[in-house]
Amino acid sequence: GTISDLSAVVDSSVRVAYVANVFNPEIPMAPETFSKAVTELLRVLEPEGVVLSRGSSGVFEEALAPHGRMLLQNPLVSVFLRL
């Protein structure tokens, strides 16, 4: 998927990333694609950058958690701060 290849984006160059309905059970994603997508988002996100996620299953938030902290997490919206 596109989100798993952000090679056109420079490292640590994104202040805010918004993803919607990407990481949920209704849209299957192969484990390797999921892993690459998380890795790419973390690569391009600048220190203290924010990821806004809407419609996630919670697995995405679990993958991000070791790299920062969740500012908000509920079934509708999550906000992650990279530290």
PDB file of N, CA and C in Angstrom:
ATOM      1  N   GLY A   1       0.806  -1.185   0.000  1.00  0.00           N
ATOM      2  CA  GLY A   1       0.000   0.000   0.000  1.00  0.00           C
ATOM      3  C   GLY A   1       0.855   1.257   0.000  1.00  0.00           C
ATOM      4  N   THR A   2       0.270   2.344  -0.355  1.00  0.00           N
ATOM      5  CA  THR A   2       0.961   3.621  -0.465  1.00  0.00           C
ATOM      6  C   THR A   2       1.568   4.065   0.855  1.00  0.00           C
ATOM      7  N   ILE A   3       0.842   3.874   1.945  1.00  0.00           N
ATOM      8  CA  ILE A   3       1.330   4.341   3.241  1.00  0.00           C
ATOM      9  C   ILE A   3       2.574   3.574   3.686  1.00  0.00           C
ATOM     10  N   SER A   4       2.793   2.402   3.113  1.00  0.00           N
ATOM     11  CA  SER A   4       3.973   1.625   3.497  1.00  0.00           C
ATOM     12  C   SER A   4       5.204   2.005   2.680  1.00  0.00           C
ATOM     13  N   ASP A   5       5.046   2.936   1.744  1.00  0.00           N
ATOM     14  CA  ASP A   5       6.189   3.419   0.959  1.00  0.00           C
ATOM     15  C   ASP A   5       6.120   4.935   0.859  1.00  0.00           C
ATOM     16  N   LEU A   6       6.763   5.570   1.800  1.00  0.00           N
ATOM     17  CA  LEU A   6       6.817   7.035   1.821  1.00  0.00           C
ATOM     18  C   LEU A   6       8.212   7.515   1.426  1.00  0.00           C
ATOM     19  N   SER A   7       8.840   6.789   0.531  1.00  0.00           N
ATOM     20  CA  SER A   7      10.229   7.072   0.161  1.00  0.00           C
ATOM     21  C   SER A   7      10.422   8.473  -0.426  1.00  0.00           C
ATOM     22  N   ALA A   8       9.368   9.078  -0.920  1.00  0.00           N
ATOM     23  CA  ALA A   8       9.484  10.425  -1.478  1.00  0.00           C
ATOM     24  C   ALA A   8       9.518  11.494  -0.377  1.00  0.00           C
ATOM     25  N   VAL A   9       9.264  11.077   0.864  1.00  0.00           N
ATOM     26  CA  VAL A   9       9.219  12.016   1.978  1.00  0.00           C
ATOM     27  C   VAL A   9      10.521  11.905   2.777  1.00  0.00           C
ATOM     28  N   VAL A  10      11.110  13.052   3.081  1.00  0.00           N
ATOM     29  CA  VAL A  10      12.378  13.122   3.806  1.00  0.00           C
ATOM     30  C   VAL A  10      12.176  12.711   5.271  1.00  0.00           C
ATOM     31  N   ASP A  11      13.189  12.082   5.854  1.00  0.00           N
ATOM     32  CA  ASP A  11      13.159  11.703   7.272  1.00  0.00           C
ATOM     33  C   ASP A  11      12.827  12.906   8.156  1.00  0.00           C
ATOM     34  N   SER A  12      12.049  12.675   9.175  1.00  0.00           N
ATOM     35  CA  SER A  12      11.721  13.683  10.201  1.00  0.00           C
ATOM     36  C   SER A  12      11.233  15.005   9.614  1.00  0.00           C
ATOM     37  N   SER A  13      10.398  14.935   8.591  1.00  0.00           N
ATOM     38  CA  SER A  13       9.955  16.161   7.917  1.00  0.00           C
ATOM     39  C   SER A  13       8.455  16.437   8.059  1.00  0.00           C
ATOM     40  N   VAL A  14       7.732  15.569   8.735  1.00  0.00           N
ATOM     41  CA  VAL A  14       6.280  15.720   8.846  1.00  0.00           C
ATOM     42  C   VAL A  14       5.929  16.069  10.290  1.00  0.00           C
ATOM     43  N   ARG A  15       5.234  17.166  10.462  1.00  0.00           N
ATOM     44  CA  ARG A  15       4.828  17.609  11.803  1.00  0.00           C
ATOM     45  C   ARG A  15       3.524  16.947  12.232  1.00  0.00           C
ATOM     46  N   VAL A  16       2.575  16.806  11.301  1.00  0.00           N
ATOM     47  CA  VAL A  16       1.275  16.203  11.608  1.00  0.00           C
ATOM     48  C   VAL A  16       0.924  15.219  10.496  1.00  0.00           C
ATOM     49  N   ALA A  17       0.592  14.002  10.903  1.00  0.00           N
ATOM     50  CA  ALA A  17       0.129  12.986   9.950  1.00  0.00           C
ATOM     51  C   ALA A  17      -1.295  12.606  10.336  1.00  0.00           C
ATOM     52  N   TYR A  18      -2.162  12.525   9.338  1.00  0.00           N
ATOM     53  CA  TYR A  18      -3.561  12.156   9.570  1.00  0.00           C
ATOM     54  C   TYR A  18      -3.848  10.890   8.787  1.00  0.00           C
ATOM     55  N   VAL A  19      -4.315   9.873   9.470  1.00  0.00           N
ATOM     56  CA  VAL A  19      -4.708   8.635   8.805  1.00  0.00           C
ATOM     57  C   VAL A  19      -6.137   8.311   9.220  1.00  0.00           C
ATOM     58  N   ALA A  20      -6.932   7.898   8.263  1.00  0.00           N
ATOM     59  CA  ALA A  20      -8.336   7.598   8.552  1.00  0.00           C
ATOM     60  C   ALA A  20      -8.732   6.277   7.913  1.00  0.00           C
ATOM     61  N   ASN A  21      -9.348   5.437   8.718  1.00  0.00           N
ATOM     62  CA  ASN A  21      -9.883   4.155   8.256  1.00  0.00           C
ATOM     63  C   ASN A  21      -8.857   3.299   7.524  1.00  0.00           C
ATOM     64  N   VAL A  22      -7.615   3.379   7.961  1.00  0.00           N
ATOM     65  CA  VAL A  22      -6.556   2.591   7.333  1.00  0.00           C
ATOM     66  C   VAL A  22      -6.259   1.353   8.158  1.00  0.00           C
ATOM     67  N   PHE A  23      -6.167   1.516   9.457  1.00  0.00           N
ATOM     68  CA  PHE A  23      -5.759   0.431  10.342  1.00  0.00           C
ATOM     69  C   PHE A  23      -6.965  -0.116  11.097  1.00  0.00           C
ATOM     70  N   ASN A  24      -7.905  -0.699  10.370  1.00  0.00           N
ATOM     71  CA  ASN A  24      -9.064  -1.287  11.029  1.00  0.00           C
ATOM     72  C   ASN A  24      -9.347  -2.673  10.457  1.00  0.00           C
ATOM     73  N   PRO A  25     -10.090  -3.496  11.201  1.00  0.00           N
ATOM     74  CA  PRO A  25     -10.295  -4.878  10.789  1.00  0.00           C
ATOM     75  C   PRO A  25     -11.072  -5.042   9.480  1.00  0.00           C
ATOM     76  N   GLU A  26     -11.813  -4.031   9.073  1.00  0.00           N
ATOM     77  CA  GLU A  26     -12.594  -4.142   7.850  1.00  0.00           C
ATOM     78  C   GLU A  26     -11.748  -3.985   6.592  1.00  0.00           C
ATOM     79  N   ILE A  27     -10.548  -3.453   6.753  1.00  0.00           N
ATOM     80  CA  ILE A  27      -9.634  -3.295   5.617  1.00  0.00           C
ATOM     81  C   ILE A  27      -8.395  -4.127   5.932  1.00  0.00           C
ATOM     82  N   PRO A  28      -8.351  -5.355   5.429  1.00  0.00           N
ATOM     83  CA  PRO A  28      -7.230  -6.222   5.770  1.00  0.00           C
ATOM     84  C   PRO A  28      -5.886  -5.665   5.279  1.00  0.00           C
ATOM     85  N   MET A  29      -4.865  -5.849   6.103  1.00  0.00           N
ATOM     86  CA  MET A  29      -3.527  -5.415   5.752  1.00  0.00           C
ATOM     87  C   MET A  29      -2.572  -6.540   6.162  1.00  0.00           C
ATOM     88  N   ALA A  30      -1.750  -6.970   5.254  1.00  0.00           N
ATOM     89  CA  ALA A  30      -0.778  -8.019   5.554  1.00  0.00           C
ATOM     90  C   ALA A  30       0.149  -7.538   6.671  1.00  0.00           C
ATOM     91  N   PRO A  31       0.582  -8.442   7.542  1.00  0.00           N
ATOM     92  CA  PRO A  31       1.458  -8.041   8.647  1.00  0.00           C
ATOM     93  C   PRO A  31       2.707  -7.279   8.186  1.00  0.00           C
ATOM     94  N   GLU A  32       3.318  -7.698   7.084  1.00  0.00           N
ATOM     95  CA  GLU A  32       4.514  -7.001   6.616  1.00  0.00           C
ATOM     96  C   GLU A  32       4.194  -5.598   6.103  1.00  0.00           C
ATOM     97  N   THR A  33       3.024  -5.425   5.517  1.00  0.00           N
ATOM     98  CA  THR A  33       2.606  -4.097   5.051  1.00  0.00           C
ATOM     99  C   THR A  33       2.328  -3.194   6.250  1.00  0.00           C
ATOM    100  N   PHE A  34       1.663  -3.747   7.256  1.00  0.00           N
ATOM    101  CA  PHE A  34       1.380  -2.990   8.480  1.00  0.00           C
ATOM    102  C   PHE A  34       2.683  -2.536   9.134  1.00  0.00           C
ATOM    103  N   SER A  35       3.614  -3.453   9.285  1.00  0.00           N
ATOM    104  CA  SER A  35       4.901  -3.139   9.907  1.00  0.00           C
ATOM    105  C   SER A  35       5.636  -2.050   9.137  1.00  0.00           C
ATOM    106  N   LYS A  36       5.642  -2.164   7.817  1.00  0.00           N
ATOM    107  CA  LYS A  36       6.314  -1.164   6.976  1.00  0.00           C
ATOM    108  C   LYS A  36       5.620   0.196   7.086  1.00  0.00           C
ATOM    109  N   ALA A  37       4.291   0.194   7.149  1.00  0.00           N
ATOM    110  CA  ALA A  37       3.545   1.449   7.263  1.00  0.00           C
ATOM    111  C   ALA A  37       3.884   2.164   8.573  1.00  0.00           C
ATOM    112  N   VAL A  38       3.928   1.420   9.675  1.00  0.00           N
ATOM    113  CA  VAL A  38       4.278   2.016  10.963  1.00  0.00           C
ATOM    114  C   VAL A  38       5.708   2.550  10.921  1.00  0.00           C
ATOM    115  N   THR A  39       6.624   1.751  10.384  1.00  0.00           N
ATOM    116  CA  THR A  39       8.024   2.159  10.280  1.00  0.00           C
ATOM    117  C   THR A  39       8.167   3.429   9.455  1.00  0.00           C
ATOM    118  N   GLU A  40       7.482   3.495   8.322  1.00  0.00           N
ATOM    119  CA  GLU A  40       7.556   4.673   7.452  1.00  0.00           C
ATOM    120  C   GLU A  40       6.971   5.909   8.129  1.00  0.00           C
ATOM    121  N   LEU A  41       5.836   5.763   8.805  1.00  0.00           N
ATOM    122  CA  LEU A  41       5.251   6.914   9.503  1.00  0.00           C
ATOM    123  C   LEU A  41       6.195   7.428  10.576  1.00  0.00           C
ATOM    124  N   LEU A  42       6.787   6.533  11.329  1.00  0.00           N
ATOM    125  CA  LEU A  42       7.729   6.959  12.365  1.00  0.00           C
ATOM    126  C   LEU A  42       8.980   7.591  11.758  1.00  0.00           C
ATOM    127  N   ARG A  43       9.412   7.102  10.625  1.00  0.00           N
ATOM    128  CA  ARG A  43      10.602   7.658   9.955  1.00  0.00           C
ATOM    129  C   ARG A  43      10.377   9.103   9.519  1.00  0.00           C
ATOM    130  N   VAL A  44       9.215   9.378   8.940  1.00  0.00           N
ATOM    131  CA  VAL A  44       8.969  10.718   8.405  1.00  0.00           C
ATOM    132  C   VAL A  44       8.466  11.701   9.453  1.00  0.00           C
ATOM    133  N   LEU A  45       7.964  11.185  10.569  1.00  0.00           N
ATOM    134  CA  LEU A  45       7.437  12.055  11.616  1.00  0.00           C
ATOM    135  C   LEU A  45       8.579  12.723  12.376  1.00  0.00           C
ATOM    136  N   GLU A  46       8.524  14.033  12.485  1.00  0.00           N
ATOM    137  CA  GLU A  46       9.588  14.744  13.197  1.00  0.00           C
ATOM    138  C   GLU A  46       9.436  14.535  14.701  1.00  0.00           C
ATOM    139  N   PRO A  47      10.511  14.749  15.469  1.00  0.00           N
ATOM    140  CA  PRO A  47      10.396  14.661  16.921  1.00  0.00           C
ATOM    141  C   PRO A  47       9.293  15.606  17.402  1.00  0.00           C
ATOM    142  N   GLU A  48       8.483  15.134  18.302  1.00  0.00           N
ATOM    143  CA  GLU A  48       7.313  15.844  18.804  1.00  0.00           C
ATOM    144  C   GLU A  48       6.247  16.042  17.731  1.00  0.00           C
ATOM    145  N   GLY A  49       6.338  15.258  16.665  1.00  0.00           N
ATOM    146  CA  GLY A  49       5.290  15.251  15.652  1.00  0.00           C
ATOM    147  C   GLY A  49       4.070  14.495  16.167  1.00  0.00           C
ATOM    148  N   VAL A  50       2.959  14.696  15.503  1.00  0.00           N
ATOM    149  CA  VAL A  50       1.688  14.151  15.952  1.00  0.00           C
ATOM    150  C   VAL A  50       1.064  13.303  14.847  1.00  0.00           C
ATOM    151  N   VAL A  51       0.493  12.175  15.255  1.00  0.00           N
ATOM    152  CA  VAL A  51      -0.312  11.357  14.340  1.00  0.00           C
ATOM    153  C   VAL A  51      -1.746  11.390  14.840  1.00  0.00           C
ATOM    154  N   LEU A  52      -2.646  11.823  13.977  1.00  0.00           N
ATOM    155  CA  LEU A  52      -4.077  11.784  14.258  1.00  0.00           C
ATOM    156  C   LEU A  52      -4.628  10.583  13.511  1.00  0.00           C
ATOM    157  N   SER A  53      -5.272   9.696  14.218  1.00  0.00           N
ATOM    158  CA  SER A  53      -5.803   8.478  13.610  1.00  0.00           C
ATOM    159  C   SER A  53      -7.289   8.387  13.879  1.00  0.00           C
ATOM    160  N   ARG A  54      -8.048   8.154  12.815  1.00  0.00           N
ATOM    161  CA  ARG A  54      -9.505   8.013  12.950  1.00  0.00           C
ATOM    162  C   ARG A  54      -9.894   6.653  12.408  1.00  0.00           C
ATOM    163  N   GLY A  55     -10.716   5.934  13.150  1.00  0.00           N
ATOM    164  CA  GLY A  55     -11.237   4.661  12.680  1.00  0.00           C
ATOM    165  C   GLY A  55     -10.242   3.512  12.761  1.00  0.00           C
ATOM    166  N   SER A  56      -9.349   3.539  13.722  1.00  0.00           N
ATOM    167  CA  SER A  56      -8.361   2.477  13.881  1.00  0.00           C
ATOM    168  C   SER A  56      -8.886   1.400  14.817  1.00  0.00           C
ATOM    169  N   SER A  57      -8.302   0.218  14.707  1.00  0.00           N
ATOM    170  CA  SER A  57      -8.724  -0.909  15.545  1.00  0.00           C
ATOM    171  C   SER A  57      -8.016  -0.934  16.889  1.00  0.00           C
ATOM    172  N   GLY A  58      -7.030  -0.080  17.091  1.00  0.00           N
ATOM    173  CA  GLY A  58      -6.250  -0.089  18.320  1.00  0.00           C
ATOM    174  C   GLY A  58      -4.885  -0.734  18.138  1.00  0.00           C
ATOM    175  N   VAL A  59      -4.740  -1.568  17.125  1.00  0.00           N
ATOM    176  CA  VAL A  59      -3.463  -2.227  16.852  1.00  0.00           C
ATOM    177  C   VAL A  59      -2.427  -1.187  16.419  1.00  0.00           C
ATOM    178  N   PHE A  60      -2.849  -0.219  15.638  1.00  0.00           N
ATOM    179  CA  PHE A  60      -1.965   0.861  15.195  1.00  0.00           C
ATOM    180  C   PHE A  60      -1.424   1.632  16.394  1.00  0.00           C
ATOM    181  N   GLU A  61      -2.304   1.969  17.316  1.00  0.00           N
ATOM    182  CA  GLU A  61      -1.908   2.706  18.505  1.00  0.00           C
ATOM    183  C   GLU A  61      -0.927   1.886  19.354  1.00  0.00           C
ATOM    184  N   GLU A  62      -1.166   0.595  19.455  1.00  0.00           N
ATOM    185  CA  GLU A  62      -0.259  -0.289  20.194  1.00  0.00           C
ATOM    186  C   GLU A  62       1.136  -0.292  19.569  1.00  0.00           C
ATOM    187  N   ALA A  63       1.192  -0.254  18.252  1.00  0.00           N
ATOM    188  CA  ALA A  63       2.479  -0.243  17.550  1.00  0.00           C
ATOM    189  C   ALA A  63       3.213   1.083  17.740  1.00  0.00           C
ATOM    190  N   LEU A  64       2.473   2.177  17.837  1.00  0.00           N
ATOM    191  CA  LEU A  64       3.090   3.490  18.017  1.00  0.00           C
ATOM    192  C   LEU A  64       3.528   3.749  19.457  1.00  0.00           C
ATOM    193  N   ALA A  65       2.808   3.208  20.416  1.00  0.00           N
ATOM    194  CA  ALA A  65       2.998   3.522  21.836  1.00  0.00           C
ATOM    195  C   ALA A  65       4.443   3.471  22.328  1.00  0.00           C
ATOM    196  N   PRO A  66       5.265   2.502  21.944  1.00  0.00           N
ATOM    197  CA  PRO A  66       6.642   2.477  22.445  1.00  0.00           C
ATOM    198  C   PRO A  66       7.500   3.658  21.962  1.00  0.00           C
ATOM    199  N   HIS A  67       7.009   4.417  20.995  1.00  0.00           N
ATOM    200  CA  HIS A  67       7.791   5.492  20.388  1.00  0.00           C
ATOM    201  C   HIS A  67       7.361   6.885  20.840  1.00  0.00           C
ATOM    202  N   GLY A  68       6.435   6.936  21.768  1.00  0.00           N
ATOM    203  CA  GLY A  68       5.948   8.227  22.247  1.00  0.00           C
ATOM    204  C   GLY A  68       4.845   8.000  23.249  1.00  0.00           C
ATOM    205  N   ARG A  69       3.827   8.846  23.186  1.00  0.00           N
ATOM    206  CA  ARG A  69       2.701   8.635  24.094  1.00  0.00           C
ATOM    207  C   ARG A  69       1.395   9.017  23.421  1.00  0.00           C
ATOM    208  N   MET A  70       0.351   8.366  23.870  1.00  0.00           N
ATOM    209  CA  MET A  70      -0.971   8.656  23.354  1.00  0.00           C
ATOM    210  C   MET A  70      -1.536   9.830  24.147  1.00  0.00           C
ATOM    211  N   LEU A  71      -1.922  10.881  23.458  1.00  0.00           N
ATOM    212  CA  LEU A  71      -2.539  12.034  24.107  1.00  0.00           C
ATOM    213  C   LEU A  71      -4.039  11.842  24.255  1.00  0.00           C
ATOM    214  N   LEU A  72      -4.596  11.067  23.324  1.00  0.00           N
ATOM    215  CA  LEU A  72      -6.026  10.773  23.331  1.00  0.00           C
ATOM    216  C   LEU A  72      -6.214   9.426  22.662  1.00  0.00           C
ATOM    217  N   GLN A  73      -7.029   8.577  23.256  1.00  0.00           N
ATOM    218  CA  GLN A  73      -7.325   7.304  22.618  1.00  0.00           C
ATOM    219  C   GLN A  73      -8.734   6.882  22.993  1.00  0.00           C
ATOM    220  N   ASN A  74      -9.595   6.882  21.993  1.00  0.00           N
ATOM    221  CA  ASN A  74     -10.945   6.380  22.176  1.00  0.00           C
ATOM    222  C   ASN A  74     -11.339   5.661  20.889  1.00  0.00           C
ATOM    223  N   PRO A  75     -12.479   5.024  20.832  1.00  0.00           N
ATOM    224  CA  PRO A  75     -12.825   4.251  19.634  1.00  0.00           C
ATOM    225  C   PRO A  75     -12.921   5.070  18.335  1.00  0.00           C
ATOM    226  N   LEU A  76     -13.078   6.366  18.448  1.00  0.00           N
ATOM    227  CA  LEU A  76     -13.236   7.186  17.249  1.00  0.00           C
ATOM    228  C   LEU A  76     -11.943   7.847  16.787  1.00  0.00           C
ATOM    229  N   VAL A  77     -11.182   8.396  17.716  1.00  0.00           N
ATOM    230  CA  VAL A  77      -9.997   9.181  17.364  1.00  0.00           C
ATOM    231  C   VAL A  77      -8.865   8.883  18.347  1.00  0.00           C
ATOM    232  N   SER A  78      -7.656   8.830  17.805  1.00  0.00           N
ATOM    233  CA  SER A  78      -6.466   8.716  18.645  1.00  0.00           C
ATOM    234  C   SER A  78      -5.492   9.807  18.242  1.00  0.00           C
ATOM    235  N   VAL A  79      -4.776  10.321  19.225  1.00  0.00           N
ATOM    236  CA  VAL A  79      -3.749  11.324  18.973  1.00  0.00           C
ATOM    237  C   VAL A  79      -2.472  10.834  19.638  1.00  0.00           C
ATOM    238  N   PHE A  80      -1.431  10.678  18.827  1.00  0.00           N
ATOM    239  CA  PHE A  80      -0.137  10.174  19.280  1.00  0.00           C
ATOM    240  C   PHE A  80       0.909  11.267  19.154  1.00  0.00           C
ATOM    241  N   LEU A  81       1.743  11.420  20.183  1.00  0.00           N
ATOM    242  CA  LEU A  81       2.850  12.373  20.169  1.00  0.00           C
ATOM    243  C   LEU A  81       4.147  11.591  20.168  1.00  0.00           C
ATOM    244  N   ARG A  82       4.973  11.814  19.146  1.00  0.00           N
ATOM    245  CA  ARG A  82       6.262  11.144  19.092  1.00  0.00           C
ATOM    246  C   ARG A  82       7.239  11.850  20.013  1.00  0.00           C
ATOM    247  N   LEU A  83       7.951  11.076  20.789  1.00  0.00           N
ATOM    248  CA  LEU A  83       8.932  11.648  21.719  1.00  0.00           C
ATOM    249  C   LEU A  83      10.335  11.296  21.269  1.00  0.00           C
TER     250      LEU A  83
END
